[in-house]
PDB file of C-alpha atoms and ligand atoms in Angstrom:
ATOM      1  CA  MET A  18     126.646  30.730 155.973  1.00 96.00           C
ATOM      2  CA  LYS A  19     129.461  30.642 153.985  1.00 98.00           C
ATOM      3  CA  GLY A  20     131.687  28.119 153.275  1.00 98.00           C
ATOM      4  CA  LEU A  21     130.217  25.295 155.571  1.00 98.00           C
ATOM      5  CA  GLN A  22     128.306  23.830 153.109  1.00 97.00           C
ATOM      6  CA  GLY A  23     130.036  19.848 152.798  1.00 98.00           C
ATOM      7  CA  LYS A  24     133.104  20.968 155.614  1.00 98.00           C
ATOM      8  CA  THR A  25     133.044  18.557 158.723  1.00 98.00           C
ATOM      9  CA  ALA A  26     133.773  19.636 161.792  1.00 99.00           C
ATOM     10  CA  LEU A  27     135.080  17.275 164.522  1.00 99.00           C
ATOM     11  CA  ILE A  28     133.110  18.470 168.170  1.00 99.00           C
ATOM     12  CA  THR A  29     134.790  17.337 171.524  1.00 99.00           C
ATOM     13  CA  GLY A  30     132.655  17.244 174.496  1.00 98.00           C
ATOM     14  CA  ALA A  31     130.094  17.551 172.157  1.00 98.00           C
ATOM     15  CA  SER A  32     126.668  15.830 174.034  1.00 98.00           C
ATOM     16  CA  SER A  33     126.017  18.463 176.420  1.00 98.00           C
ATOM     17  CA  GLY A  34     125.436  21.659 176.342  1.00 98.00           C
ATOM     18  CA  ILE A  35     127.654  23.868 174.226  1.00 98.00           C
ATOM     19  CA  GLY A  36     129.546  21.154 171.955  1.00 98.00           C
ATOM     20  CA  GLN A  37     125.669  19.900 171.858  1.00 98.00           C
ATOM     21  CA  ALA A  38     124.606  22.928 170.503  1.00 98.00           C
ATOM     22  CA  ILE A  39     127.650  23.417 168.112  1.00 98.00           C
ATOM     23  CA  ALA A  40     127.588  19.833 166.531  1.00 98.00           C
ATOM     24  CA  ILE A  41     123.968  20.814 165.913  1.00 98.00           C
ATOM     25  CA  ARG A  42     124.078  23.994 164.613  1.00 98.00           C
ATOM     26  CA  LEU A  43     126.831  22.934 162.373  1.00 98.00           C
ATOM     27  CA  ALA A  44     125.157  20.453 161.373  1.00 98.00           C
ATOM     28  CA  GLN A  45     121.827  23.658 160.112  1.00 98.00           C
ATOM     29  CA  GLU A  46     124.602  24.484 158.092  1.00 98.00           C
ATOM     30  CA  GLY A  47     125.723  21.486 156.150  1.00 97.00           C
ATOM     31  CA  CYS A  48     128.396  20.714 157.978  1.00 98.00           C
ATOM     32  CA  ASN A  49     129.382  16.503 158.706  1.00 98.00           C
ATOM     33  CA  VAL A  50     129.927  15.928 161.898  1.00 98.00           C
ATOM     34  CA  ALA A  51     131.993  13.678 163.944  1.00 98.00           C
ATOM     35  CA  ILE A  52     129.526  13.771 167.590  1.00 98.00           C
ATOM     36  CA  ASN A  53     132.927  13.382 170.345  1.00 98.00           C
ATOM     37  CA  TYR A  54     131.433  11.826 173.575  1.00 98.00           C
ATOM     38  CA  ARG A  55     133.385   9.855 177.170  1.00 98.00           C
ATOM     39  CA  LYS A  56     130.717   7.683 178.724  1.00 96.00           C
ATOM     40  CA  SER A  57     127.250   8.044 177.645  1.00 95.00           C
ATOM     41  CA  ALA A  58     127.008   6.888 174.190  1.00 97.00           C
ATOM     42  CA  GLN A  59     122.636   8.026 174.833  1.00 97.00           C
ATOM     43  CA  GLU A  60     123.092  11.406 175.413  1.00 97.00           C
ATOM     44  CA  ALA A  61     125.964  10.896 172.470  1.00 98.00           C
ATOM     45  CA  GLU A  62     122.888   9.431 169.377  1.00 98.00           C
ATOM     46  CA  ASP A  63     120.213  12.442 171.239  1.00 98.00           C
ATOM     47  CA  THR A  64     123.164  15.004 170.074  1.00 98.00           C
ATOM     48  CA  GLU A  65     122.637  13.189 166.415  1.00 97.00           C
ATOM     49  CA  ALA A  66     119.380  12.120 166.096  1.00 97.00           C
ATOM     50  CA  MET A  67     118.875  16.666 166.697  1.00 97.00           C
ATOM     51  CA  ALA A  68     121.650  16.674 164.296  1.00 97.00           C
ATOM     52  CA  LEU A  69     119.841  15.168 161.548  1.00 96.00           C
ATOM     53  CA  GLN A  70     116.671  16.017 162.235  1.00 97.00           C
ATOM     54  CA  THR A  71     117.813  19.736 162.574  1.00 97.00           C
ATOM     55  CA  ALA A  72     119.469  19.479 159.434  1.00 96.00           C
ATOM     56  CA  CYS A  73     117.467  17.308 156.969  1.00 94.00           C
ATOM     57  CA  GLY A  74     114.011  17.828 159.317  1.00 92.00           C
ATOM     58  CA  GLN A  75     111.531  14.441 156.979  1.00 85.00           C
ATOM     59  CA  ALA A  76     114.942  14.716 153.673  1.00 84.00           C
ATOM     60  CA  ALA A  77     115.088  11.421 152.575  1.00 79.00           C
ATOM     61  CA  ASN A  78     118.822  11.924 150.711  1.00 86.00           C
ATOM     62  CA  CYS A  79     120.446  14.286 152.801  1.00 91.00           C
ATOM     63  CA  ALA A  80     123.624  15.293 153.370  1.00 94.00           C
ATOM     64  CA  VAL A  81     124.581  15.845 156.371  1.00 97.00           C
ATOM     65  CA  LYS A  82     126.556  13.168 157.519  1.00 97.00           C
ATOM     66  CA  THR A  83     126.738  12.078 161.294  1.00 98.00           C
ATOM     67  CA  LEU A  84     129.462  10.160 163.640  1.00 98.00           C
ATOM     68  CA  LEU A  85     130.042   9.371 167.296  1.00 98.00           C
ATOM     69  CA  ILE A  86     133.381   8.559 168.429  1.00 98.00           C
ATOM     70  CA  GLN A  87     133.845   7.516 171.940  1.00 98.00           C
ATOM     71  CA  GLY A  88     137.651   8.957 173.716  1.00 98.00           C
ATOM     72  CA  ASP A  89     138.378  10.728 176.697  1.00 98.00           C
ATOM     73  CA  VAL A  90     140.520  14.198 175.434  1.00 98.00           C
ATOM     74  CA  SER A  91     143.203  13.383 177.701  1.00 98.00           C
ATOM     75  CA  LYS A  92     143.943   9.959 176.629  1.00 98.00           C
ATOM     76  CA  GLU A  93     146.202  10.872 173.777  1.00 98.00           C
ATOM     77  CA  ALA A  94     145.610   8.146 171.808  1.00 98.00           C
ATOM     78  CA  ASP A  95     141.442   9.065 171.473  1.00 98.00           C
ATOM     79  CA  ILE A  96     142.952  11.195 170.231  1.00 98.00           C
ATOM     80  CA  LEU A  97     144.806  10.087 167.581  1.00 98.00           C
ATOM     81  CA  ARG A  98     142.086   7.710 166.709  1.00 98.00           C
ATOM     82  CA  MET A  99     139.779  10.535 167.542  1.00 98.00           C
ATOM     83  CA  VAL A 100     140.817  12.074 164.798  1.00 98.00           C
ATOM     84  CA  ASN A 101     141.505   9.352 162.294  1.00 98.00           C
ATOM     85  CA  GLU A 102     138.473   7.802 162.647  1.00 98.00           C
ATOM     86  CA  THR A 103     136.774  11.490 161.709  1.00 98.00           C
ATOM     87  CA  ILE A 104     139.121  11.793 158.128  1.00 98.00           C
ATOM     88  CA  GLU A 105     137.928   7.754 157.398  1.00 98.00           C
ATOM     89  CA  LYS A 106     135.004   8.604 157.437  1.00 98.00           C
ATOM     90  CA  PHE A 107     134.475  11.776 155.758  1.00 98.00           C
ATOM     91  CA  GLY A 108     137.826  11.971 153.629  1.00 97.00           C
ATOM     92  CA  SER A 109     138.711  14.970 155.863  1.00 96.00           C
ATOM     93  CA  LEU A 110     138.421  16.861 158.849  1.00 98.00           C
ATOM     94  CA  ASP A 111     138.844  20.895 158.319  1.00 98.00           C
ATOM     95  CA  ILE A 112     137.012  22.623 161.520  1.00 99.00           C
ATOM     96  CA  LEU A 113     137.778  21.718 164.868  1.00 99.00           C
ATOM     97  CA  ILE A 114     135.885  22.210 167.395  1.00 99.00           C
ATOM     98  CA  ASN A 115     137.583  22.282 171.215  1.00 99.00           C
ATOM     99  CA  ASN A 116     134.808  22.545 173.661  1.00 98.00           C
ATOM    100  CA  ALA A 117     135.545  19.477 175.855  1.00 98.00           C
ATOM    101  CA  GLY A 118     136.343  20.995 179.652  1.00 98.00           C
ATOM    102  CA  ILE A 119     135.857  19.876 183.353  1.00 98.00           C
ATOM    103  CA  GLN A 120     136.251  22.781 186.814  1.00 97.00           C
ATOM    104  CA  THR A 121     136.559  21.653 189.755  1.00 97.00           C
ATOM    105  CA  GLU A 122     135.878  24.498 193.583  1.00 96.00           C
ATOM    106  CA  SER A 123     138.894  23.656 195.721  1.00 97.00           C
ATOM    107  CA  ALA A 124     140.816  26.003 197.591  1.00 98.00           C
ATOM    108  CA  SER A 125     143.883  27.727 195.803  1.00 98.00           C
ATOM    109  CA  HIS A 126     145.539  26.361 198.449  1.00 98.00           C
ATOM    110  CA  GLU A 127     144.230  22.738 199.193  1.00 98.00           C
ATOM    111  CA  VAL A 128     144.039  21.285 194.886  1.00 98.00           C
ATOM    112  CA  PRO A 129     144.999  18.073 194.803  1.00 98.00           C
ATOM    113  CA  THR A 130     148.029  17.247 192.061  1.00 98.00           C
ATOM    114  CA  GLU A 131     145.888  14.743 190.966  1.00 98.00           C
ATOM    115  CA  GLU A 132     142.640  17.592 190.062  1.00 98.00           C
ATOM    116  CA  PHE A 133     145.238  19.657 188.978  1.00 98.00           C
ATOM    117  CA  ASP A 134     146.409  17.547 186.589  1.00 98.00           C
ATOM    118  CA  ARG A 135     143.390  16.384 185.236  1.00 98.00           C
ATOM    119  CA  ILE A 136     142.023  19.839 184.819  1.00 98.00           C
ATOM    120  CA  LEU A 137     145.257  20.572 182.840  1.00 98.00           C
ATOM    121  CA  ALA A 138     144.691  17.618 180.544  1.00 99.00           C
ATOM    122  CA  VAL A 139     141.307  18.145 179.883  1.00 99.00           C
ATOM    123  CA  ASN A 140     141.042  21.940 179.232  1.00 98.00           C
ATOM    124  CA  LEU A 141     144.203  22.550 177.891  1.00 99.00           C
ATOM    125  CA  ARG A 142     146.980  19.700 176.660  1.00 99.00           C
ATOM    126  CA  GLY A 143     143.508  17.384 175.273  1.00 99.00           C
ATOM    127  CA  ALA A 144     143.389  20.973 173.569  1.00 99.00           C
ATOM    128  CA  TYR A 145     146.441  21.023 172.428  1.00 99.00           C
ATOM    129  CA  LEU A 146     147.083  17.286 170.459  1.00 99.00           C
ATOM    130  CA  CYS A 147     143.326  17.290 169.009  1.00 99.00           C
ATOM    131  CA  ALA A 148     144.722  21.278 167.591  1.00 99.00           C
ATOM    132  CA  ARG A 149     148.551  19.467 166.746  1.00 99.00           C
ATOM    133  CA  GLU A 150     147.398  16.556 164.746  1.00 98.00           C
ATOM    134  CA  THR A 151     143.917  18.627 163.062  1.00 98.00           C
ATOM    135  CA  ILE A 152     146.821  20.987 161.789  1.00 98.00           C
ATOM    136  CA  LYS A 153     149.459  17.960 160.996  1.00 98.00           C
ATOM    137  CA  HIS A 154     146.140  16.214 159.320  1.00 98.00           C
ATOM    138  CA  LEU A 155     145.653  19.573 157.135  1.00 98.00           C
ATOM    139  CA  LEU A 156     149.159  20.604 156.128  1.00 98.00           C
ATOM    140  CA  ALA A 157     150.019  16.985 155.185  1.00 98.00           C
ATOM    141  CA  GLN A 158     146.539  17.798 152.587  1.00 97.00           C
ATOM    142  CA  GLN A 159     147.009  21.128 152.140  1.00 97.00           C
ATOM    143  CA  ARG A 160     144.166  22.543 153.066  1.00 97.00           C
ATOM    144  CA  SER A 161     142.669  25.240 154.487  1.00 98.00           C
ATOM    145  CA  GLY A 162     141.286  24.627 157.840  1.00 98.00           C
ATOM    146  CA  VAL A 163     139.183  26.449 160.888  1.00 99.00           C
ATOM    147  CA  ILE A 164     140.264  25.482 164.749  1.00 99.00           C
ATOM    148  CA  ILE A 165     138.048  27.326 167.331  1.00 99.00           C
ATOM    149  CA  ASN A 166     139.071  26.619 170.985  1.00 99.00           C
ATOM    150  CA  ILE A 167     136.105  27.190 173.647  1.00 99.00           C
ATOM    151  CA  SER A 168     138.023  29.564 176.082  1.00 99.00           C
ATOM    152  CA  SER A 169     135.978  31.332 178.525  1.00 98.00           C
ATOM    153  CA  VAL A 170     135.833  34.940 180.694  1.00 98.00           C
ATOM    154  CA  HIS A 171     138.525  32.756 183.010  1.00 98.00           C
ATOM    155  CA  GLU A 172     140.430  33.547 179.998  1.00 98.00           C
ATOM    156  CA  VAL A 173     141.326  37.012 181.292  1.00 98.00           C
ATOM    157  CA  ILE A 174     139.276  37.522 184.608  1.00 97.00           C
ATOM    158  CA  PRO A 175     141.122  35.864 187.495  1.00 97.00           C
ATOM    159  CA  ARG A 176     138.756  33.127 189.745  1.00 97.00           C
ATOM    160  CA  PRO A 177     139.300  32.065 193.085  1.00 98.00           C
ATOM    161  CA  MET A 178     138.835  28.992 193.618  1.00 98.00           C
ATOM    162  CA  TYR A 179     138.763  27.349 190.885  1.00 98.00           C
ATOM    163  CA  ILE A 180     142.753  27.890 190.061  1.00 98.00           C
ATOM    164  CA  SER A 181     142.813  25.063 187.577  1.00 98.00           C
ATOM    165  CA  TYR A 182     140.392  25.629 185.591  1.00 98.00           C
ATOM    166  CA  SER A 183     142.013  29.785 184.980  1.00 98.00           C
ATOM    167  CA  ILE A 184     145.308  28.496 184.747  1.00 98.00           C
ATOM    168  CA  SER A 185     143.337  25.612 181.520  1.00 98.00           C
ATOM    169  CA  LYS A 186     141.711  28.455 179.777  1.00 98.00           C
ATOM    170  CA  GLY A 187     144.051  31.798 180.805  1.00 98.00           C
ATOM    171  CA  GLY A 188     146.809  28.575 178.909  1.00 98.00           C
ATOM    172  CA  MET A 189     144.048  28.749 176.461  1.00 98.00           C
ATOM    173  CA  GLY A 190     143.937  31.923 175.069  1.00 98.00           C
ATOM    174  CA  ASN A 191     148.113  31.610 174.480  1.00 98.00           C
ATOM    175  CA  LEU A 192     147.294  28.207 172.381  1.00 99.00           C
ATOM    176  CA  THR A 193     144.815  30.599 170.059  1.00 99.00           C
ATOM    177  CA  LYS A 194     147.396  33.090 169.932  1.00 98.00           C
ATOM    178  CA  THR A 195     150.634  31.213 169.316  1.00 99.00           C
ATOM    179  CA  LEU A 196     148.897  28.004 166.801  1.00 99.00           C
ATOM    180  CA  ALA A 197     147.422  31.341 164.578  1.00 99.00           C
ATOM    181  CA  LEU A 198     150.055  33.154 164.434  1.00 98.00           C
ATOM    182  CA  GLU A 199     151.660  29.832 163.006  1.00 98.00           C
ATOM    183  CA  TYR A 200     149.972  28.628 160.738  1.00 98.00           C
ATOM    184  CA  ALA A 201     147.817  32.229 159.686  1.00 98.00           C
ATOM    185  CA  ASN A 202     149.849  32.097 156.111  1.00 98.00           C
ATOM    186  CA  ARG A 203     148.929  28.323 155.505  1.00 98.00           C
ATOM    187  CA  GLY A 204     145.381  28.621 155.717  1.00 98.00           C
ATOM    188  CA  ILE A 205     144.475  27.575 158.946  1.00 99.00           C
ATOM    189  CA  ARG A 206     142.418  30.405 161.091  1.00 99.00           C
ATOM    190  CA  VAL A 207     142.790  29.525 165.175  1.00 99.00           C
ATOM    191  CA  ASN A 208     139.640  31.398 166.938  1.00 99.00           C
ATOM    192  CA  ALA A 209     138.527  31.194 169.927  1.00 99.00           C
ATOM    193  CA  ILE A 210     134.360  32.099 172.071  1.00 99.00           C
ATOM    194  CA  ALA A 211     134.929  32.922 176.082  1.00 99.00           C
ATOM    195  CA  PRO A 212     131.282  32.426 177.199  1.00 98.00           C
ATOM    196  CA  GLY A 213     130.182  34.429 179.703  1.00 98.00           C
ATOM    197  CA  ALA A 214     127.760  32.536 182.456  1.00 98.00           C
ATOM    198  CA  THR A 215     126.157  29.546 180.300  1.00 98.00           C
ATOM    199  CA  ILE A 216     123.180  27.407 181.228  1.00 97.00           C
ATOM    200  CA  THR A 217     124.347  24.216 181.127  1.00 96.00           C
ATOM    201  CA  PRO A 218     124.909  21.130 182.817  1.00 91.00           C
ATOM    202  CA  ILE A 219     128.532  22.634 183.643  1.00 91.00           C
ATOM    203  CA  ASN A 220     126.829  24.659 186.071  1.00 94.00           C
ATOM    204  CA  GLU A 221     123.791  22.956 187.104  1.00 92.00           C
ATOM    205  CA  SER A 222     124.914  23.789 191.328  1.00 91.00           C
ATOM    206  CA  TRP A 223     123.371  27.144 189.633  1.00 95.00           C
ATOM    207  CA  THR A 224     121.109  27.021 186.637  1.00 95.00           C
ATOM    208  CA  GLU A 225     118.680  24.067 189.190  1.00 95.00           C
ATOM    209  CA  ASP A 226     118.131  26.802 191.863  1.00 95.00           C
ATOM    210  CA  PRO A 227     115.851  30.352 191.285  1.00 95.00           C
ATOM    211  CA  LYS A 228     118.114  31.668 194.363  1.00 96.00           C
ATOM    212  CA  GLN A 229     121.303  31.007 193.594  1.00 96.00           C
ATOM    213  CA  GLN A 230     120.446  31.763 189.445  1.00 96.00           C
ATOM    214  CA  ALA A 231     119.597  35.367 190.346  1.00 97.00           C
ATOM    215  CA  ILE A 232     122.539  35.942 192.410  1.00 96.00           C
ATOM    216  CA  VAL A 233     124.811  35.416 189.425  1.00 96.00           C
ATOM    217  CA  GLU A 234     122.103  37.210 186.734  1.00 96.00           C
ATOM    218  CA  SER A 235     122.696  40.016 188.709  1.00 95.00           C
ATOM    219  CA  HIS A 236     126.792  39.925 188.413  1.00 94.00           C
ATOM    220  CA  ILE A 237     125.730  40.323 184.874  1.00 96.00           C
ATOM    221  CA  PRO A 238     124.156  43.133 183.015  1.00 96.00           C
ATOM    222  CA  MET A 239     122.101  42.361 180.575  1.00 97.00           C
ATOM    223  CA  GLY A 240     120.899  40.929 183.237  1.00 97.00           C
ATOM    224  CA  ARG A 241     121.131  37.149 182.051  1.00 98.00           C
ATOM    225  CA  ALA A 242     122.638  34.203 181.449  1.00 98.00           C
ATOM    226  CA  GLY A 243     123.341  33.096 177.824  1.00 98.00           C
ATOM    227  CA  THR A 244     122.175  29.866 176.853  1.00 98.00           C
ATOM    228  CA  SER A 245     124.131  26.941 174.595  1.00 98.00           C
ATOM    229  CA  GLU A 246     122.299  28.180 170.959  1.00 98.00           C
ATOM    230  CA  GLU A 247     123.996  31.950 170.941  1.00 98.00           C
ATOM    231  CA  MET A 248     127.672  30.008 171.466  1.00 98.00           C
ATOM    232  CA  ALA A 249     126.962  27.572 169.111  1.00 98.00           C
ATOM    233  CA  ALA A 250     126.181  30.362 166.952  1.00 98.00           C
ATOM    234  CA  ALA A 251     129.325  32.551 166.732  1.00 98.00           C
ATOM    235  CA  VAL A 252     130.949  29.482 166.487  1.00 99.00           C
ATOM    236  CA  ALA A 253     129.113  28.089 163.669  1.00 98.00           C
ATOM    237  CA  PHE A 254     130.461  32.518 162.213  1.00 98.00           C
ATOM    238  CA  LEU A 255     133.744  32.334 163.094  1.00 99.00           C
ATOM    239  CA  ALA A 256     133.617  28.626 161.576  1.00 99.00           C
ATOM    240  CA  SER A 257     132.731  29.864 158.030  1.00 98.00           C
ATOM    241  CA  ASP A 258     134.185  31.916 155.186  1.00 98.00           C
ATOM    242  CA  GLU A 259     131.959  34.868 157.511  1.00 98.00           C
ATOM    243  CA  ALA A 260     135.296  35.162 159.335  1.00 98.00           C
ATOM    244  CA  ALA A 261     137.679  34.381 156.694  1.00 98.00           C
ATOM    245  CA  TYR A 262     140.358  37.039 157.788  1.00 98.00           C
ATOM    246  CA  ILE A 263     139.217  37.070 162.024  1.00 99.00           C
ATOM    247  CA  THR A 264     142.180  34.325 163.391  1.00 99.00           C
ATOM    248  CA  GLY A 265     144.127  34.519 167.009  1.00 99.00           C
ATOM    249  CA  GLN A 266     140.761  36.472 168.516  1.00 99.00           C
ATOM    250  CA  THR A 267     138.677  35.418 171.469  1.00 98.00           C
ATOM    251  CA  LEU A 268     135.351  36.448 171.009  1.00 98.00           C
ATOM    252  CA  TYR A 269     133.632  37.151 174.296  1.00 98.00           C
ATOM    253  CA  ILE A 270     129.924  36.115 174.496  1.00 98.00           C
ATOM    254  CA  ASP A 271     128.974  37.659 177.724  1.00 98.00           C
ATOM    255  CA  GLY A 272     126.104  40.047 177.965  1.00 98.00           C
ATOM    256  CA  GLY A 273     129.097  41.825 179.482  1.00 98.00           C
ATOM    257  CA  LEU A 274     130.680  40.113 182.114  1.00 97.00           C
ATOM    258  CA  THR A 275     134.222  41.053 181.112  1.00 97.00           C
ATOM    259  CA  LEU A 276     133.210  45.230 181.206  1.00 96.00           C
ATOM    260  CA  TYR A 277     133.484  45.186 184.906  1.00 91.00           C
ATOM    261  CA  ALA A 278     130.674  45.002 185.979  1.00 87.00           C
ATOM    262  CA  ASP A 279     130.644  46.969 188.873  1.00 85.00           C
ATOM    263  CA  PHE A 280     132.106  50.327 187.530  1.00 87.00           C
ATOM    264  CA  ARG A 281     127.934  50.066 186.590  1.00 88.00           C
ATOM    265  CA  GLU A 282     127.934  52.672 189.168  1.00 89.00           C
ATOM    266  CA  ALA A 283     129.698  55.419 189.900  1.00 88.00           C
ATOM    267  CA  TRP A 284     131.504  54.148 193.715  1.00 83.00           C
ATOM    268  CA  SER A 285     134.977  56.408 193.780  1.00 77.00           C
ATOM    269  CA  ALA A 286     135.032  60.024 193.092  1.00 71.00           C
TER     270      ALA A 286
HETATM  271  P1  NAD B 303     128.844  20.421 179.440  1.00 71.71           P
HETATM  272  O1  NAD B 303     129.765  19.445 181.295  1.00 71.71           O
HETATM  273  O2  NAD B 303     127.416  20.022 178.463  1.00 71.71           O
HETATM  274  O3  NAD B 303     129.794  20.204 178.851  1.00 71.71           O
HETATM  275  C1  NAD B 303     131.242  19.009 178.570  1.00 71.71           C
HETATM  276  C2  NAD B 303     131.898  19.167 178.249  1.00 71.71           C
HETATM  277  O4  NAD B 303     132.680  17.934 178.080  1.00 71.71           O
HETATM  278  C3  NAD B 303     131.310  17.064 178.678  1.00 71.71           C
HETATM  279  O5  NAD B 303     130.274  16.655 177.433  1.00 71.71           O
HETATM  280  C4  NAD B 303     131.322  16.674 179.038  1.00 71.71           C
HETATM  281  O6  NAD B 303     131.433  14.701 178.786  1.00 71.71           O
HETATM  282  C5  NAD B 303     132.481  16.033 177.737  1.00 71.71           C
HETATM  283  N1  NAD B 303     133.527  15.919 178.821  1.00 71.71           N
HETATM  284  C6  NAD B 303     134.540  16.103 179.654  1.00 71.71           C
HETATM  285  N2  NAD B 303     135.708  15.491 180.307  1.00 71.71           N
HETATM  286  C7  NAD B 303     135.944  15.398 178.800  1.00 71.71           C
HETATM  287  C8  NAD B 303     137.233  14.722 178.166  1.00 71.71           C
HETATM  288  N3  NAD B 303     138.025  14.300 178.979  1.00 71.71           N
HETATM  289  N4  NAD B 303     136.940  14.093 176.768  1.00 71.71           N
HETATM  290  C9  NAD B 303     135.797  14.749 176.194  1.00 71.71           C
HETATM  291  N5  NAD B 303     134.942  15.079 176.845  1.00 71.71           N
HETATM  292  C10 NAD B 303     135.172  15.450 178.263  1.00 71.71           C
HETATM  293  O7  NAD B 303     129.209  22.029 179.906  1.00 71.71           O
HETATM  294  P2  NAD B 303     129.541  23.463 178.554  1.00 71.71           P
HETATM  295  O8  NAD B 303     128.636  24.158 179.479  1.00 71.71           O
HETATM  296  O9  NAD B 303     128.268  22.639 178.169  1.00 71.71           O
HETATM  297  O10 NAD B 303     131.122  23.603 178.560  1.00 71.71           O
HETATM  298  C11 NAD B 303     131.842  23.361 177.595  1.00 71.71           C
HETATM  299  C12 NAD B 303     132.893  24.376 177.187  1.00 71.71           C
HETATM  300  O11 NAD B 303     132.277  25.544 177.340  1.00 71.71           O
HETATM  301  C13 NAD B 303     133.903  23.671 178.223  1.00 71.71           C
HETATM  302  O12 NAD B 303     134.807  23.811 178.207  1.00 71.71           O
HETATM  303  C14 NAD B 303     133.339  24.821 179.246  1.00 71.71           C
HETATM  304  O13 NAD B 303     134.541  25.402 180.337  1.00 71.71           O
HETATM  305  C15 NAD B 303     133.294  26.415 178.716  1.00 71.71           C
HETATM  306  N6  NAD B 303     132.169  27.529 179.502  1.00 71.71           N
HETATM  307  C16 NAD B 303     131.116  26.811 179.553  1.00 71.71           C
HETATM  308  C17 NAD B 303     130.462  28.269 180.539  1.00 71.71           C
HETATM  309  C18 NAD B 303     129.612  27.882 181.168  1.00 71.71           C
HETATM  310  O14 NAD B 303     128.986  29.157 182.001  1.00 71.71           O
HETATM  311  N7  NAD B 303     128.646  26.792 180.596  1.00 71.71           N
HETATM  312  C19 NAD B 303     131.564  29.524 180.457  1.00 71.71           C
HETATM  313  C20 NAD B 303     133.048  29.135 180.157  1.00 71.71           C
HETATM  314  C21 NAD B 303     133.003  28.392 178.954  1.00 71.71           C
END
């Protein structure tokens, strides 16, 4: 896609699921990719190998470069280090993908305070701090850039039993719009994608049980869950110059989940 070749992208939580697919896709489009992971160096190395294989095949002199960076986005010091290491290695940071995210299930009146704080610290505060540091760098270098937040259909659909997650993704919608408005005239575009039910490790509870998966998919107008690659394709588009006039938007990629599926059949006069 236009304008991606030679750019540098930092992807948080890139060693699995949607983040991994984004790292591979952006490498395929010719971006250098900084692959952030929190725990599993092995998964990050696997992601790196797949990204390089997809981008370069067996070519000896491949233009695409990669960097593995351990770091926890709930820790400010780790974020500063991640952004600095990326810029040191590649000379710039053009594209930030705020993908790292966690969720836990608890009745809203029983969520332990530490659990609430942890989810907000990763999903929302971490995304903001990564964006803040990226924007500082872009302004200092007078470069244009792109930030893409990996939100969720729960940016707009309330999610009982997942209050912290719901709040974090709702907040991400406003994070996207506020930054987009504030930096639109300085060449920085900020958008989000909102995946629906997607087959990744975060959803092991139903992706590993065909009966549970069928129940989930019965609620999706298109009748199936999405794939990480489908999410990554939209991210590549939004990051590219094909989307040069798009900012402040959340693109729902959900097989129709946000279309009020209960209205598929008439149930009221
Ligand atoms: P996943 O669990 O595979 O990916 C989440 C990644 O974030 C993991 O690699 C994990 O190690 C990383 N991570 C967690 N805490 C971190 C931290 N403190 N610092 C750095 N990295 C951290 O699941 P996924 O589905 O690929 O999730 C990716 C994003 O997509 C999340 O933000 C999630 O909320 C969002 N999303 C997923 C779905 C879905 O159905 N899978 C739907 C909507 C939104």
